[in-house]
mmCIF file of C-alpha atoms in Angstrom:
data_model
loop_
_atom_site.group_PDB
_atom_site.id
_atom_site.type_symbol
_atom_site.label_atom_id
_atom_site.label_comp_id
_atom_site.label_asym_id
_atom_site.label_seq_id
_atom_site.Cartn_x
_atom_site.Cartn_y
_atom_site.Cartn_z
ATOM 1 C CA MET I 1 -44.412 8.251 -29.444
ATOM 2 C CA SER I 2 -40.899 6.542 -28.424
ATOM 3 C CA VAL I 3 -39.337 6.436 -24.945
ATOM 4 C CA GLU I 4 -35.674 7.189 -24.936
ATOM 5 C CA THR I 5 -33.724 5.192 -22.289
ATOM 6 C CA LEU I 6 -31.879 7.476 -19.619
ATOM 7 C CA PRO I 7 -28.095 6.979 -19.494
ATOM 8 C CA GLU I 8 -27.159 4.841 -16.663
ATOM 9 C CA GLU I 9 -26.136 7.289 -13.619
ATOM 10 C CA LEU I 10 -22.591 6.314 -12.629
ATOM 11 C CA ILE I 11 -21.355 5.797 -9.036
ATOM 12 C CA ASP I 12 -18.787 7.663 -7.597
ATOM 13 C CA PHE I 13 -15.598 5.723 -6.824
ATOM 14 C CA PRO I 14 -13.854 5.519 -4.035
ATOM 15 C CA PHE I 15 -16.461 4.235 -1.545
ATOM 16 C CA SER I 16 -16.188 4.802 2.320
ATOM 17 C CA TRP I 17 -13.001 6.088 3.608
ATOM 18 C CA ARG I 18 -13.447 4.178 6.734
ATOM 19 C CA GLY I 19 -11.667 1.021 7.122
ATOM 20 C CA ASP I 20 -13.233 -0.655 10.233
ATOM 21 C CA HIS I 21 -15.792 -2.279 7.902
ATOM 22 C CA LEU I 22 -16.409 -3.361 4.407
ATOM 23 C CA PRO I 23 -18.216 -0.655 2.169
ATOM 24 C CA ASP I 24 -21.730 -1.632 1.493
ATOM 25 C CA GLU I 25 -21.098 -1.155 -2.363
ATOM 26 C CA ILE I 26 -19.190 -4.271 -2.362
ATOM 27 C CA GLU I 27 -21.991 -6.682 -1.971
ATOM 28 C CA VAL I 28 -24.085 -4.973 -4.628
ATOM 29 C CA LEU I 29 -21.254 -5.431 -7.035
ATOM 30 C CA ARG I 30 -21.359 -8.868 -7.091
ATOM 31 C CA LYS I 31 -23.825 -8.942 -9.235
ATOM 32 C CA GLU I 32 -22.208 -6.618 -11.813
ATOM 33 C CA PRO I 33 -18.157 -7.382 -11.458
ATOM 34 C CA VAL I 34 -17.049 -4.681 -13.937
ATOM 35 C CA LYS I 35 -19.242 -1.531 -13.085
ATOM 36 C CA ARG I 36 -18.862 1.775 -14.811
ATOM 37 C CA VAL I 37 -18.131 4.604 -12.246
ATOM 38 C CA ARG I 38 -16.620 7.863 -11.910
ATOM 39 C CA THR I 39 -13.383 8.863 -10.417
ATOM 40 C CA ILE I 40 -12.312 11.622 -8.094
ATOM 41 C CA ALA I 41 -10.809 13.276 -11.139
ATOM 42 C CA GLY I 42 -14.223 13.388 -12.753
ATOM 43 C CA ASP I 43 -13.428 10.785 -15.546
ATOM 44 C CA GLU I 44 -15.317 7.529 -16.417
ATOM 45 C CA ALA I 45 -13.540 3.903 -15.469
ATOM 46 C CA TRP I 46 -14.287 0.590 -15.074
ATOM 47 C CA LEU I 47 -14.112 -0.773 -11.634
ATOM 48 C CA VAL I 48 -13.416 -4.434 -11.465
ATOM 49 C CA SER I 49 -14.168 -6.549 -8.372
ATOM 50 C CA SER I 50 -14.235 -10.134 -8.660
ATOM 51 C CA HIS I 51 -11.014 -11.966 -7.811
ATOM 52 C CA ALA I 52 -11.047 -13.794 -11.179
ATOM 53 C CA LEU I 53 -11.608 -10.805 -13.464
ATOM 54 C CA CYS I 54 -9.389 -8.544 -10.612
ATOM 55 C CA ARG I 55 -6.430 -11.428 -11.629
ATOM 56 C CA GLN I 56 -7.189 -11.224 -15.539
ATOM 57 C CA VAL I 57 -6.585 -7.422 -15.277
ATOM 58 C CA LEU I 58 -3.130 -7.455 -13.292
ATOM 59 C CA GLU I 59 -1.697 -10.440 -15.249
ATOM 60 C CA ASP I 60 -2.994 -9.477 -18.600
ATOM 61 C CA ARG I 61 -0.276 -6.689 -20.326
ATOM 62 C CA ARG I 62 -2.779 -5.366 -22.523
ATOM 63 C CA PHE I 63 -3.620 -3.617 -19.426
ATOM 64 C CA SER I 64 -0.917 -1.106 -18.629
ATOM 65 C CA LEU I 65 0.085 0.676 -15.462
ATOM 66 C CA LYS I 66 2.844 2.802 -17.210
ATOM 67 C CA ASP I 67 -0.012 4.336 -19.867
ATOM 68 C CA THR I 68 -2.154 5.593 -17.135
ATOM 69 C CA SER I 69 0.111 8.543 -16.591
ATOM 70 C CA ALA I 70 0.222 9.446 -20.142
ATOM 71 C CA PRO I 71 -1.220 12.805 -21.377
ATOM 72 C CA GLY I 72 -5.069 13.325 -22.103
ATOM 73 C CA VAL I 73 -6.059 9.647 -20.773
ATOM 74 C CA PRO I 74 -8.515 9.317 -18.003
ATOM 75 C CA ARG I 75 -7.458 9.494 -14.610
ATOM 76 C CA GLN I 76 -8.473 8.280 -11.396
ATOM 77 C CA TYR I 77 -6.835 11.493 -9.717
ATOM 78 C CA ALA I 78 -4.205 14.106 -10.363
ATOM 79 C CA LEU I 79 -0.599 13.169 -10.195
ATOM 80 C CA THR I 80 1.279 14.045 -7.163
ATOM 81 C CA ILE I 81 4.595 12.770 -8.754
ATOM 82 C CA PRO I 82 6.115 13.213 -12.021
ATOM 83 C CA PRO I 83 4.268 11.026 -14.560
ATOM 84 C CA GLU I 84 7.427 9.090 -15.648
ATOM 85 C CA VAL I 85 7.580 7.729 -12.084
ATOM 86 C CA VAL I 86 4.284 6.011 -11.852
ATOM 87 C CA ASN I 87 5.934 2.865 -13.416
ATOM 88 C CA ASN I 88 8.777 2.863 -10.786
ATOM 89 C CA MET I 89 9.827 -0.564 -10.634
ATOM 90 C CA GLY I 90 9.822 -0.757 -14.664
ATOM 91 C CA ASN I 91 12.128 2.085 -14.728
ATOM 92 C CA ILE I 92 14.440 0.729 -11.819
ATOM 93 C CA THR I 93 14.712 -2.474 -14.206
ATOM 94 C CA GLY I 94 15.472 -0.399 -17.300
ATOM 95 C CA ALA I 95 17.924 1.297 -15.666
ATOM 96 C CA GLY I 96 19.922 -1.928 -14.660
ATOM 97 C CA LEU I 97 19.381 -1.220 -11.166
ATOM 98 C CA ARG I 98 16.843 -4.155 -10.215
ATOM 99 C CA LYS I 99 19.075 -6.533 -8.543
ATOM 100 C CA ALA I 100 20.652 -3.969 -6.460
ATOM 101 C CA VAL I 101 16.915 -3.018 -5.279
ATOM 102 C CA LEU I 102 15.697 -6.444 -4.747
ATOM 103 C CA LYS I 103 18.949 -7.303 -2.910
ATOM 104 C CA ALA I 104 18.002 -4.410 -0.593
ATOM 105 C CA LEU I 105 14.325 -5.536 -0.057
ATOM 106 C CA ASN I 106 15.663 -9.030 1.411
ATOM 107 C CA PRO I 107 14.664 -9.451 4.532
ATOM 108 C CA LYS I 108 17.633 -12.214 4.603
ATOM 109 C CA ALA I 109 19.897 -9.321 4.413
ATOM 110 C CA PRO I 110 22.382 -9.506 7.345
ATOM 111 C CA GLY I 111 21.266 -7.936 10.451
ATOM 112 C CA LEU I 112 17.759 -6.684 8.981
ATOM 113 C CA VAL I 113 15.541 -8.991 10.916
ATOM 114 C CA GLU I 114 17.772 -8.332 14.456
ATOM 115 C CA TRP I 115 17.489 -4.397 13.850
ATOM 116 C CA MET I 116 13.903 -4.619 13.194
ATOM 117 C CA ARG I 117 13.114 -6.452 16.317
ATOM 118 C CA SER I 118 15.511 -4.318 18.309
ATOM 119 C CA HIS I 119 13.749 -0.941 16.978
ATOM 120 C CA ALA I 120 9.843 -2.429 17.518
ATOM 121 C CA ALA I 121 10.854 -3.232 21.062
ATOM 122 C CA GLU I 122 12.416 0.168 21.585
ATOM 123 C CA LEU I 123 9.195 1.944 20.233
ATOM 124 C CA VAL I 124 6.619 -0.330 22.632
ATOM 125 C CA ASP I 125 8.578 0.055 25.398
ATOM 126 C CA GLY I 126 9.037 3.780 25.044
ATOM 127 C CA LEU I 127 5.245 4.175 24.604
ATOM 128 C CA MET I 128 4.611 2.263 27.438
ATOM 129 C CA ALA I 129 7.135 3.940 29.788
ATOM 130 C CA GLU I 130 4.877 6.963 28.716
ATOM 131 C CA GLY I 131 1.889 5.419 29.782
ATOM 132 C CA ALA I 132 -1.834 4.880 28.565
ATOM 133 C CA PRO I 133 -3.265 5.689 26.156
ATOM 134 C CA ALA I 134 -0.830 5.785 23.237
ATOM 135 C CA ASP I 135 -1.353 5.893 19.608
ATOM 136 C CA LEU I 136 -0.101 2.693 17.839
ATOM 137 C CA ARG I 137 0.275 4.469 14.257
ATOM 138 C CA GLY I 138 1.863 7.626 15.412
ATOM 139 C CA GLN I 139 4.246 6.409 17.894
ATOM 140 C CA PHE I 140 4.426 2.519 16.550
ATOM 141 C CA ALA I 141 3.696 1.671 13.120
ATOM 142 C CA ASP I 142 4.589 5.068 11.284
ATOM 143 C CA PRO I 143 8.165 5.316 13.093
ATOM 144 C CA TYR I 144 8.825 1.552 12.724
ATOM 145 C CA SER I 145 8.218 1.412 8.895
ATOM 146 C CA ALA I 146 9.890 4.895 8.245
ATOM 147 C CA GLY I 147 13.037 3.547 10.494
ATOM 148 C CA MET I 148 13.180 -0.072 8.707
ATOM 149 C CA HIS I 149 13.345 1.903 5.222
ATOM 150 C CA CYS I 150 15.896 4.404 6.708
ATOM 151 C CA HIS I 151 18.331 1.586 7.809
ATOM 152 C CA ILE I 152 17.568 -0.282 4.295
ATOM 153 C CA LEU I 153 18.514 2.981 2.696
ATOM 154 C CA GLY I 154 21.752 3.754 4.755
ATOM 155 C CA ILE I 155 20.443 7.243 5.830
ATOM 156 C CA PRO I 156 20.048 9.037 9.031
ATOM 157 C CA LYS I 157 16.700 7.380 11.139
ATOM 158 C CA ALA I 158 16.906 10.937 12.825
ATOM 159 C CA ASP I 159 15.563 12.415 9.175
ATOM 160 C CA ALA I 160 12.629 9.740 9.026
ATOM 161 C CA PRO I 161 10.214 12.250 10.198
ATOM 162 C CA ARG I 162 10.737 14.901 7.587
ATOM 163 C CA LEU I 163 10.670 12.295 5.186
ATOM 164 C CA THR I 164 7.174 10.965 6.312
ATOM 165 C CA ARG I 165 5.621 14.406 6.661
ATOM 166 C CA SER I 166 6.166 14.553 2.572
ATOM 167 C CA LEU I 167 3.870 11.454 2.197
ATOM 168 C CA ASP I 168 0.713 13.252 3.180
ATOM 169 C CA ILE I 169 0.850 15.138 0.118
ATOM 170 C CA ALA I 170 2.960 12.427 -2.310
ATOM 171 C CA PHE I 171 -0.120 10.123 -1.666
ATOM 172 C CA MET I 172 -3.256 12.463 -1.616
ATOM 173 C CA ASN I 173 -5.944 11.704 -4.063
ATOM 174 C CA SER I 174 -7.058 14.969 -5.204
ATOM 175 C CA ALA I 175 -9.602 15.824 -8.174
ATOM 176 C CA CYS I 176 -7.344 18.880 -9.498
ATOM 177 C CA PRO I 177 -3.658 19.507 -9.384
ATOM 178 C CA VAL I 178 -1.983 19.765 -6.000
ATOM 179 C CA SER I 179 0.057 23.120 -5.930
ATOM 180 C CA GLY I 180 2.660 21.854 -3.272
ATOM 181 C CA ALA I 181 3.066 18.455 -5.253
ATOM 182 C CA LYS I 182 6.325 19.628 -6.985
ATOM 183 C CA LEU I 183 7.774 21.454 -4.465
ATOM 184 C CA ASN I 184 7.135 18.107 -2.175
ATOM 185 C CA TRP I 185 8.839 15.905 -4.844
ATOM 186 C CA ASP I 186 11.937 18.809 -5.645
ATOM 187 C CA ARG I 187 12.837 18.882 -1.558
ATOM 188 C CA ASP I 188 13.153 15.158 -1.187
ATOM 189 C CA ILE I 189 15.225 14.535 -4.601
ATOM 190 C CA ALA I 190 17.651 17.382 -3.405
ATOM 191 C CA TYR I 191 17.655 15.418 0.195
ATOM 192 C CA MET I 192 18.427 12.162 -1.773
ATOM 193 C CA VAL I 193 21.255 13.775 -3.778
ATOM 194 C CA GLU I 194 22.945 15.204 -1.032
ATOM 195 C CA ARG I 195 23.023 11.401 0.607
ATOM 196 C CA LEU I 196 24.740 10.359 -2.241
ATOM 197 C CA ASP I 197 27.701 13.057 -1.731
ATOM 198 C CA ASP I 198 27.325 12.159 1.958
ATOM 199 C CA PRO I 199 30.316 9.831 3.301
ATOM 200 C CA ALA I 200 28.123 8.692 6.075
ATOM 201 C CA THR I 201 25.641 7.289 3.927
ATOM 202 C CA THR I 202 25.671 3.339 4.150
ATOM 203 C CA GLY I 203 23.110 0.944 2.718
ATOM 204 C CA LEU I 204 21.099 1.122 -0.561
ATOM 205 C CA MET I 205 22.007 4.735 -1.340
ATOM 206 C CA ALA I 206 25.758 4.065 -0.693
ATOM 207 C CA GLU I 207 25.664 1.377 -3.401
ATOM 208 C CA LEU I 208 23.895 3.545 -5.861
ATOM 209 C CA ALA I 209 26.240 6.407 -5.226
ATOM 210 C CA ALA I 210 29.038 3.852 -5.812
ATOM 211 C CA LEU I 211 27.797 3.174 -9.209
ATOM 212 C CA ARG I 212 28.548 6.761 -10.356
ATOM 213 C CA GLU I 213 32.116 5.430 -10.948
ATOM 214 C CA ASP I 214 31.213 2.801 -13.201
ATOM 215 C CA PRO I 215 31.097 3.526 -16.902
ATOM 216 C CA GLU I 216 28.380 0.890 -17.265
ATOM 217 C CA TYR I 217 26.456 3.255 -15.598
ATOM 218 C CA ASP I 218 27.091 6.730 -17.133
ATOM 219 C CA HIS I 219 23.343 7.019 -18.468
ATOM 220 C CA LEU I 220 22.161 7.319 -14.720
ATOM 221 C CA THR I 221 22.243 11.064 -13.146
ATOM 222 C CA ASP I 222 22.087 11.835 -9.557
ATOM 223 C CA GLU I 223 18.292 12.829 -10.188
ATOM 224 C CA MET I 224 17.558 8.876 -11.440
ATOM 225 C CA LEU I 225 19.386 7.622 -8.361
ATOM 226 C CA ALA I 226 17.677 9.637 -5.744
ATOM 227 C CA THR I 227 14.565 8.958 -7.361
ATOM 228 C CA VAL I 228 15.114 5.491 -6.221
ATOM 229 C CA GLY I 229 15.651 6.485 -2.555
ATOM 230 C CA VAL I 230 12.621 8.697 -2.608
ATOM 231 C CA THR I 231 10.278 5.976 -4.372
ATOM 232 C CA MET I 232 11.123 3.244 -2.325
ATOM 233 C CA PHE I 233 10.760 5.400 0.970
ATOM 234 C CA GLY I 234 7.585 6.938 0.289
ATOM 235 C CA ALA I 235 6.080 3.714 -1.328
ATOM 236 C CA GLY I 236 7.501 1.584 1.214
ATOM 237 C CA VAL I 237 6.682 3.610 4.021
ATOM 238 C CA ILE I 238 3.022 4.108 3.190
ATOM 239 C CA SER I 239 2.493 0.553 2.155
ATOM 240 C CA THR I 240 3.673 -0.950 5.342
ATOM 241 C CA SER I 241 2.778 1.383 7.755
ATOM 242 C CA GLY I 242 -0.611 1.311 6.376
ATOM 243 C CA PHE I 243 -1.259 -2.352 6.357
ATOM 244 C CA LEU I 244 0.159 -2.586 9.662
ATOM 245 C CA THR I 245 -1.859 0.222 11.212
ATOM 246 C CA MET I 246 -4.945 -1.724 9.878
ATOM 247 C CA ALA I 247 -3.965 -5.121 11.004
ATOM 248 C CA LEU I 248 -3.870 -3.685 14.681
ATOM 249 C CA VAL I 249 -7.516 -2.546 13.930
ATOM 250 C CA SER I 250 -8.392 -6.070 12.651
ATOM 251 C CA LEU I 251 -6.967 -7.562 15.713
ATOM 252 C CA ILE I 252 -8.792 -5.116 18.001
ATOM 253 C CA GLN I 253 -11.968 -6.022 16.240
ATOM 254 C CA HIS I 254 -11.079 -9.344 16.483
ATOM 255 C CA PRO I 255 -10.149 -10.391 19.932
ATOM 256 C CA GLU I 256 -10.584 -14.223 19.228
ATOM 257 C CA LEU I 257 -7.554 -13.836 16.586
ATOM 258 C CA THR I 258 -5.550 -12.316 19.260
ATOM 259 C CA ALA I 259 -6.369 -15.299 21.815
ATOM 260 C CA GLU I 260 -5.253 -17.683 19.205
ATOM 261 C CA LEU I 261 -2.026 -16.227 18.594
ATOM 262 C CA LEU I 262 -1.068 -15.683 22.357
ATOM 263 C CA ALA I 263 -1.748 -18.969 22.489
ATOM 264 C CA ASP I 264 0.421 -20.205 19.849
ATOM 265 C CA ARG I 265 2.696 -17.363 18.160
ATOM 266 C CA SER I 266 3.754 -19.849 15.834
ATOM 267 C CA LYS I 267 0.637 -18.765 13.852
ATOM 268 C CA ILE I 268 1.422 -15.394 13.469
ATOM 269 C CA PRO I 269 2.945 -15.904 9.789
ATOM 270 C CA ALA I 270 -0.534 -17.340 8.728
ATOM 271 C CA ALA I 271 -2.419 -14.351 10.708
ATOM 272 C CA VAL I 272 -0.281 -11.986 8.546
ATOM 273 C CA ASP I 273 -1.646 -13.446 5.093
ATOM 274 C CA GLU I 274 -5.181 -13.331 6.739
ATOM 275 C CA LEU I 275 -4.938 -9.943 7.841
ATOM 276 C CA LEU I 276 -3.489 -8.889 4.591
ATOM 277 C CA ARG I 277 -6.263 -10.466 3.036
ATOM 278 C CA ILE I 278 -9.055 -8.982 5.112
ATOM 279 C CA ASN I 279 -7.381 -5.515 5.706
ATOM 280 C CA LEU I 280 -8.891 -2.559 3.783
ATOM 281 C CA SER I 281 -5.800 -0.302 3.618
ATOM 282 C CA ILE I 282 -5.981 -0.011 -0.054
ATOM 283 C CA GLY I 283 -8.310 3.268 -0.250
ATOM 284 C CA ASP I 284 -8.386 3.331 -4.104
ATOM 285 C CA GLY I 285 -8.248 1.287 -6.976
ATOM 286 C CA LEU I 286 -5.173 -0.468 -8.974
ATOM 287 C CA PRO I 287 -5.293 1.589 -12.352
ATOM 288 C CA ARG I 288 -4.691 -0.037 -15.651
ATOM 289 C CA LEU I 289 -5.000 1.227 -19.352
ATOM 290 C CA ALA I 290 -6.163 -0.829 -21.777
ATOM 291 C CA LEU I 291 -3.954 -0.617 -24.696
ATOM 292 C CA GLU I 292 -6.605 -2.254 -26.958
ATOM 293 C CA ASP I 293 -10.019 -3.844 -27.089
ATOM 294 C CA VAL I 294 -10.517 -6.490 -24.160
ATOM 295 C CA THR I 295 -13.396 -8.574 -23.163
ATOM 296 C CA LEU I 296 -13.581 -8.450 -19.706
ATOM 297 C CA GLY I 297 -16.369 -10.822 -18.218
ATOM 298 C CA GLU I 298 -19.735 -9.664 -20.237
ATOM 299 C CA VAL I 299 -17.923 -6.280 -20.765
ATOM 300 C CA GLU I 300 -15.955 -5.153 -23.943
ATOM 301 C CA VAL I 301 -13.390 -2.457 -22.374
ATOM 302 C CA LYS I 302 -12.346 -0.142 -25.504
ATOM 303 C CA LYS I 303 -8.737 0.881 -25.942
ATOM 304 C CA GLY I 304 -7.934 3.792 -24.087
ATOM 305 C CA GLU I 305 -10.054 3.337 -20.877
ATOM 306 C CA LEU I 306 -9.392 3.393 -17.654
ATOM 307 C CA VAL I 307 -9.733 -0.334 -15.419
ATOM 308 C CA LEU I 308 -9.692 -0.043 -11.754
ATOM 309 C CA VAL I 309 -9.028 -3.411 -9.724
ATOM 310 C CA LEU I 310 -10.983 -3.072 -6.465
ATOM 311 C CA VAL I 311 -8.502 -5.345 -4.197
ATOM 312 C CA GLU I 312 -10.901 -5.654 -1.421
ATOM 313 C CA GLY I 313 -13.642 -6.760 -3.822
ATOM 314 C CA ALA I 314 -11.359 -9.577 -4.725
ATOM 315 C CA ASN I 315 -10.275 -10.371 -1.488
ATOM 316 C CA PHE I 316 -13.670 -10.929 0.271
ATOM 317 C CA ASP I 317 -15.091 -12.623 -3.359
ATOM 318 C CA PRO I 318 -17.006 -16.060 -1.785
ATOM 319 C CA ASP I 319 -16.255 -17.373 -5.389
ATOM 320 C CA ALA I 320 -12.436 -17.626 -4.057
ATOM 321 C CA PHE I 321 -12.690 -17.577 -0.159
ATOM 322 C CA ALA I 322 -15.221 -19.559 1.607
ATOM 323 C CA ASP I 323 -16.958 -17.617 4.196
ATOM 324 C CA PRO I 324 -14.690 -14.483 3.195
ATOM 325 C CA GLN I 325 -16.003 -12.244 6.415
ATOM 326 C CA LYS I 326 -14.626 -15.175 8.677
ATOM 327 C CA VAL I 327 -10.703 -14.915 9.788
ATOM 328 C CA ASP I 328 -9.481 -18.323 9.415
ATOM 329 C CA LEU I 329 -5.643 -18.983 9.892
ATOM 330 C CA ALA I 330 -6.175 -22.569 8.678
ATOM 331 C CA ARG I 331 -7.801 -21.151 4.985
ATOM 332 C CA GLU I 332 -5.900 -23.325 2.459
ATOM 333 C CA ASN I 333 -5.613 -20.444 0.041
ATOM 334 C CA ASN I 334 -5.036 -17.510 2.380
ATOM 335 C CA THR I 335 -1.963 -16.554 0.234
ATOM 336 C CA ALA I 336 -4.452 -15.996 -2.876
ATOM 337 C CA HIS I 337 -5.215 -12.563 -1.812
ATOM 338 C CA LEU I 338 -4.167 -9.466 -4.231
ATOM 339 C CA SER I 339 -3.215 -7.345 -1.650
ATOM 340 C CA PHE I 340 0.387 -7.485 -3.165
ATOM 341 C CA GLY I 341 -1.156 -6.654 -6.512
ATOM 342 C CA GLY I 342 -0.183 -9.407 -9.424
ATOM 343 C CA GLY I 343 1.270 -9.937 -12.624
ATOM 344 C CA GLN I 344 4.288 -8.023 -13.726
ATOM 345 C CA HIS I 345 3.704 -5.273 -11.177
ATOM 346 C CA TYR I 346 3.621 -7.915 -8.201
ATOM 347 C CA CYS I 347 5.109 -6.051 -5.021
ATOM 348 C CA PRO I 348 8.730 -6.580 -4.890
ATOM 349 C CA ALA I 349 9.105 -6.173 -1.232
ATOM 350 C CA THR I 350 6.169 -9.066 -0.501
ATOM 351 C CA ALA I 351 8.633 -11.037 1.937
ATOM 352 C CA LEU I 352 9.776 -7.981 2.955
ATOM 353 C CA GLY I 353 6.461 -6.350 4.109
ATOM 354 C CA LYS I 354 5.454 -10.002 5.587
ATOM 355 C CA ARG I 355 8.651 -10.108 7.819
ATOM 356 C CA HIS I 356 7.796 -6.064 8.857
ATOM 357 C CA ALA I 357 4.304 -6.932 10.176
ATOM 358 C CA GLU I 358 5.158 -10.532 11.680
ATOM 359 C CA ILE I 359 7.942 -8.955 13.919
ATOM 360 C CA ALA I 360 5.631 -5.836 15.088
ATOM 361 C CA LEU I 361 2.942 -8.555 16.040
ATOM 362 C CA GLU I 362 5.156 -10.398 17.668
ATOM 363 C CA THR I 363 6.579 -7.558 19.838
ATOM 364 C CA LEU I 364 3.293 -6.407 20.533
ATOM 365 C CA LEU I 365 1.758 -9.342 22.046
ATOM 366 C CA GLU I 366 4.655 -10.302 23.705
ATOM 367 C CA LYS I 367 4.938 -6.910 25.381
ATOM 368 C CA MET I 368 1.346 -5.597 25.213
ATOM 369 C CA PRO I 369 -0.934 -8.660 25.072
ATOM 370 C CA ASP I 370 -4.115 -6.808 26.322
ATOM 371 C CA PHE I 371 -3.758 -3.902 23.941
ATOM 372 C CA GLN I 372 -7.268 -2.426 23.109
ATOM 373 C CA LEU I 373 -9.068 0.781 21.813
ATOM 374 C CA ALA I 374 -9.075 3.549 24.281
ATOM 375 C CA VAL I 375 -11.864 4.981 22.577
ATOM 376 C CA PRO I 376 -14.972 3.963 20.991
ATOM 377 C CA VAL I 377 -14.279 2.697 17.402
ATOM 378 C CA GLU I 378 -16.927 5.396 15.961
ATOM 379 C CA GLN I 379 -14.486 7.929 17.358
ATOM 380 C CA LEU I 380 -11.539 7.117 14.931
ATOM 381 C CA VAL I 381 -11.033 9.849 12.485
ATOM 382 C CA TRP I 382 -10.450 8.574 9.139
ATOM 383 C CA ARG I 383 -8.110 10.142 6.319
ATOM 384 C CA THR I 384 -10.150 11.266 3.259
ATOM 385 C CA ARG I 385 -9.018 11.431 -0.303
ATOM 386 C CA PHE I 386 -5.831 9.435 0.293
ATOM 387 C CA MET I 387 -4.328 6.504 -1.343
ATOM 388 C CA LYS I 388 -4.499 4.459 1.947
ATOM 389 C CA ARG I 389 -7.445 3.879 4.448
ATOM 390 C CA MET I 390 -5.914 4.741 7.768
ATOM 391 C CA PRO I 391 -6.746 5.884 11.145
ATOM 392 C CA GLU I 392 -5.381 9.608 11.772
ATOM 393 C CA ARG I 393 -4.506 7.925 15.236
ATOM 394 C CA LEU I 394 -5.169 4.697 16.653
ATOM 395 C CA PRO I 395 -5.604 5.349 20.517
ATOM 396 C CA VAL I 396 -5.009 2.192 22.416
ATOM 397 C CA MET I 397 -4.814 1.283 26.297
ATOM 398 C CA TRP I 398 -3.547 -1.881 28.221
#
């Protein structure tokens, strides 16, 4: 009588939606850094969790981001944006717009740092005038990030709330198609097309509008130009606000770090990189599709299979970072984290994202040095089924 081997039971991914501690599954994965999982969409994928193998996936062009949106391939979750927009920076490069976009994302752009400082100070002064408790996400991180992107795009800061509301659907992780996703996208595209025709528009959107008079850019439609604005606002705001919110959570959890920064503000840039390493704001895996059979560690990934890079696994890998749970501003390799991705899809706004966070921390530590949670940490409500881990509110007092 033969004994049949039962198929391995797949674990569900993502893991915990809470961002105040590392999911327990991370340590279990150390013994199996390429692990078969089941995604929100119900499809199978390979979850990669060691720093070395995560870097391999991100840097190997046989693993494609663009092809994760192709029809019929395994998915992490249902698409909430048009498939062709998934490889957005590749599209921008192909359209000849990369130079203009990178120029807009440069934190050394004239007046940008001064504007960020002024806006951050205005927001903190405002919430302090109202009195504690205050919501550091809703009253600071979100409007600070949205306002900066409105400034860069050259659109009215007053329109930031309406555009920010769209992100609740645009970055939702759903097992099935989201009925309001197309309405959401079409509304924001229409808004950005209006800005192209608005003589009051400045910044990047004005530069893009001017290209319509250049014969070299005849191939670009208004919708293609508007897509640049929609995606830059969406991806930029959700990333910078999500990280900043979680950086503040980390500071609250590590009062010794806050004390170190108050004693020496010159350590803030190093702190931002270490906060990027330990932050848990990335709630899903960075997706790639294997374009051919590839050996990954001890696993043979087949052509057409989905691979998910687990950034928190890489960033807390003891083989890459000694004593990874420790917050160490003197860590020699604290810029080796993968929070900005890697390879050809390394985030083009890395310098801007860091400067944005540095100014936010400088402002808060100057004006509100003793901020702390106004509720027990167990009372924080964590958003579920979303591309970013974040508390719905971050109530603080001072």
